[in-house]
Amino acid sequence: ALAALLLFASIGVLPAADKPKASGSLPWSFKPLTKPQPPVVKDTAWPRDDLDRFILAKLEAAGLKPNGDADPATLARRLSFDLTGLPTGTKPTNSIAAQVDAALASPRFGERWARHWLDTVRYADSVGRNWNAPYTYAWRYRDYVIDAFNADKPYDRFITEQIAGDLLPVKSLDERRENLVATGLLALGSLDLQALDREQFYLDGVDDQIDVVTRSMLGLTVSCARCHDHKYDPVTMRDYYALAGIFYSTKILAGTPYRGQGNGYVDHESLHRLPIAARGKPVSPDVIPGVHSMSDYQAIWSTGKRDIRFTTDPNLAMGVSDDEISDCALRVKGDPHDRGPAPPRGDVKIAGLPPITKPGPNASGRLELARWIASPRHPLTARVIVNRVWQHLIGQPLVATPDDFGATSEPPSHPELLDHLASRFIADGWSIKKLVRTIVLSRTYQLSGATRGQPAHEADPQNTLCWRANLRRLEFEPLRDSLLVAAGELTFDRPEGIQIAGIGGKSAKSQVHSLLDIDAPYRTIYLPVIRGRLPETFNTFDFPDPCQIAGRRDVTTVAPQALFFLNSRLVTDCAEATAARVLKSSSTTDAARLTWLYQTLFARAPTADEVTAAAGLFKDLQRHGADAESCWTTLVQGLLASAEFRYIR
């Protein structure tokens, strides 16, 4: 026993209680959440909300003044893209508060904000790795997230359902179905289905679950402690395996069995069977005949068909359930077969954080873990999500490392503001919509983005103090959606059923692929995300790697982005369709048509110089034989390629 103790001490895996960390060495984010009083400011007329006082106090301390307010058209466009991911298309007539409330009540809000969450939890419609099997029912989880944002599901409930929805008491059958679908979060990892070592495969799945839960919800890189104590944060290997025991006792129901178990790499028997009812009584669902497994595909291949919509069963979903309950033995240096002691499930002893309630002997501990994370006493949970929301609305986070709130994270630029918003968020019932509304109605959000001639630009060129609005390039989703809106071709329906085909092999006939082309009329969030096979246009505009947790997307400016607007079939088709709409509009003069076009694309009227430039362009094109449709198509494509179309000011 002494020899074993010395061995584990030498590799850094003693229990946290035996390796205490001084409280002074704890990361700032581990300290209890506070409720700072809004500071006193000199310019008492400027703030519209308490959050503005925190911003203004720092500006005044630096001897700086904020910009003036953005003009109404600029602000309306900013609000529309931030809240719905779509252009306004009309000149604003209502008050700003009315515009905000209408956007928050729109189903388009959930489609915009769900994408932010899906980035953070590595959402995809296929496994990736060596056998890129399809996640045929991943879309149910995606739609759950959209619906949750639209319903303003309290954030503490939202994350609890995703970790332990199958373990929650329910009041209705619909609630039970929804809770099971929510656990799809834990089944969406990128795993090697052909891994030679079964235990390694299971432990990799556990590691993925630990990583997605702790980084997305807590901003902690707990997975760094899989093979050794965390190099920087107060997380030991023992803490890691205390969490691992929770997921080691959890069964993944992804429809993609390990190494061809069941009916192959695609097996709908290894999914959640959602409960259904007829006249109030539960019944067993009839499985709709169609493609459910590899053997079904092989039978269809023999007929020469290649591109067949798996058949959708309305009562199947990805998710997890409790499995055989077992603590997870520590793996020495991460070796799956070199076992050390097994810490009790959930017995996490991270200095500065409250303890997790001990699970019962027949429970995995997921429910206790979920309630621990969702507790208002947890110092990280509210801070992390508030920082994410601020980032998406303001254009830069208060904490520059949104997925890492540990010892190596950047300290917050406005620590008191972060805690003010976090404590307020909890007091408001963990409401995302209330938080969003608070921020967008603030003076800080509504500032002009002007930089030329601004004294603050020299002192704070990075805008750390938030003296102006940030110029932000639209992500690919709102860019593509805006093209379809301009063309009059975007539908707000959801595509029905399973939108992927193929079973994941490397041959042309078996590779998993999307059944929706890039020009499909649906919002971009509904296009399948295939790991390792993203459309080139997604990569061109910095769509995140779906194998990775990405709370903050890269933003690049590269030549292929310009070439996309010059040569892409999607852009040229949308330009032609938009030009046709211009000519079919009720406007009878070129000047009126140009006004309609500018309102549609930019939510403003053209300037006198722009009217003159358009007339000159038309004259030059007509001199070379262009007809009216060609003239308008050329103008439209030029406007679509403009910075004003691609950026939020």
XYZ file of N, CA and C in Angstrom, residues 135 328 520 564:
12
model
N -24.937 10.827 -38.018
C -25.809 10.971 -36.855
C -27.200 11.296 -37.410
N -15.141 5.082 -11.936
C -14.124 4.935 -12.983
C -12.733 4.974 -12.359
N -30.158 25.427 -51.279
C -31.464 25.031 -50.744
C -32.115 26.235 -50.066
N -15.844 34.446 -53.847
C -17.180 33.882 -53.627
C -18.245 34.818 -54.177
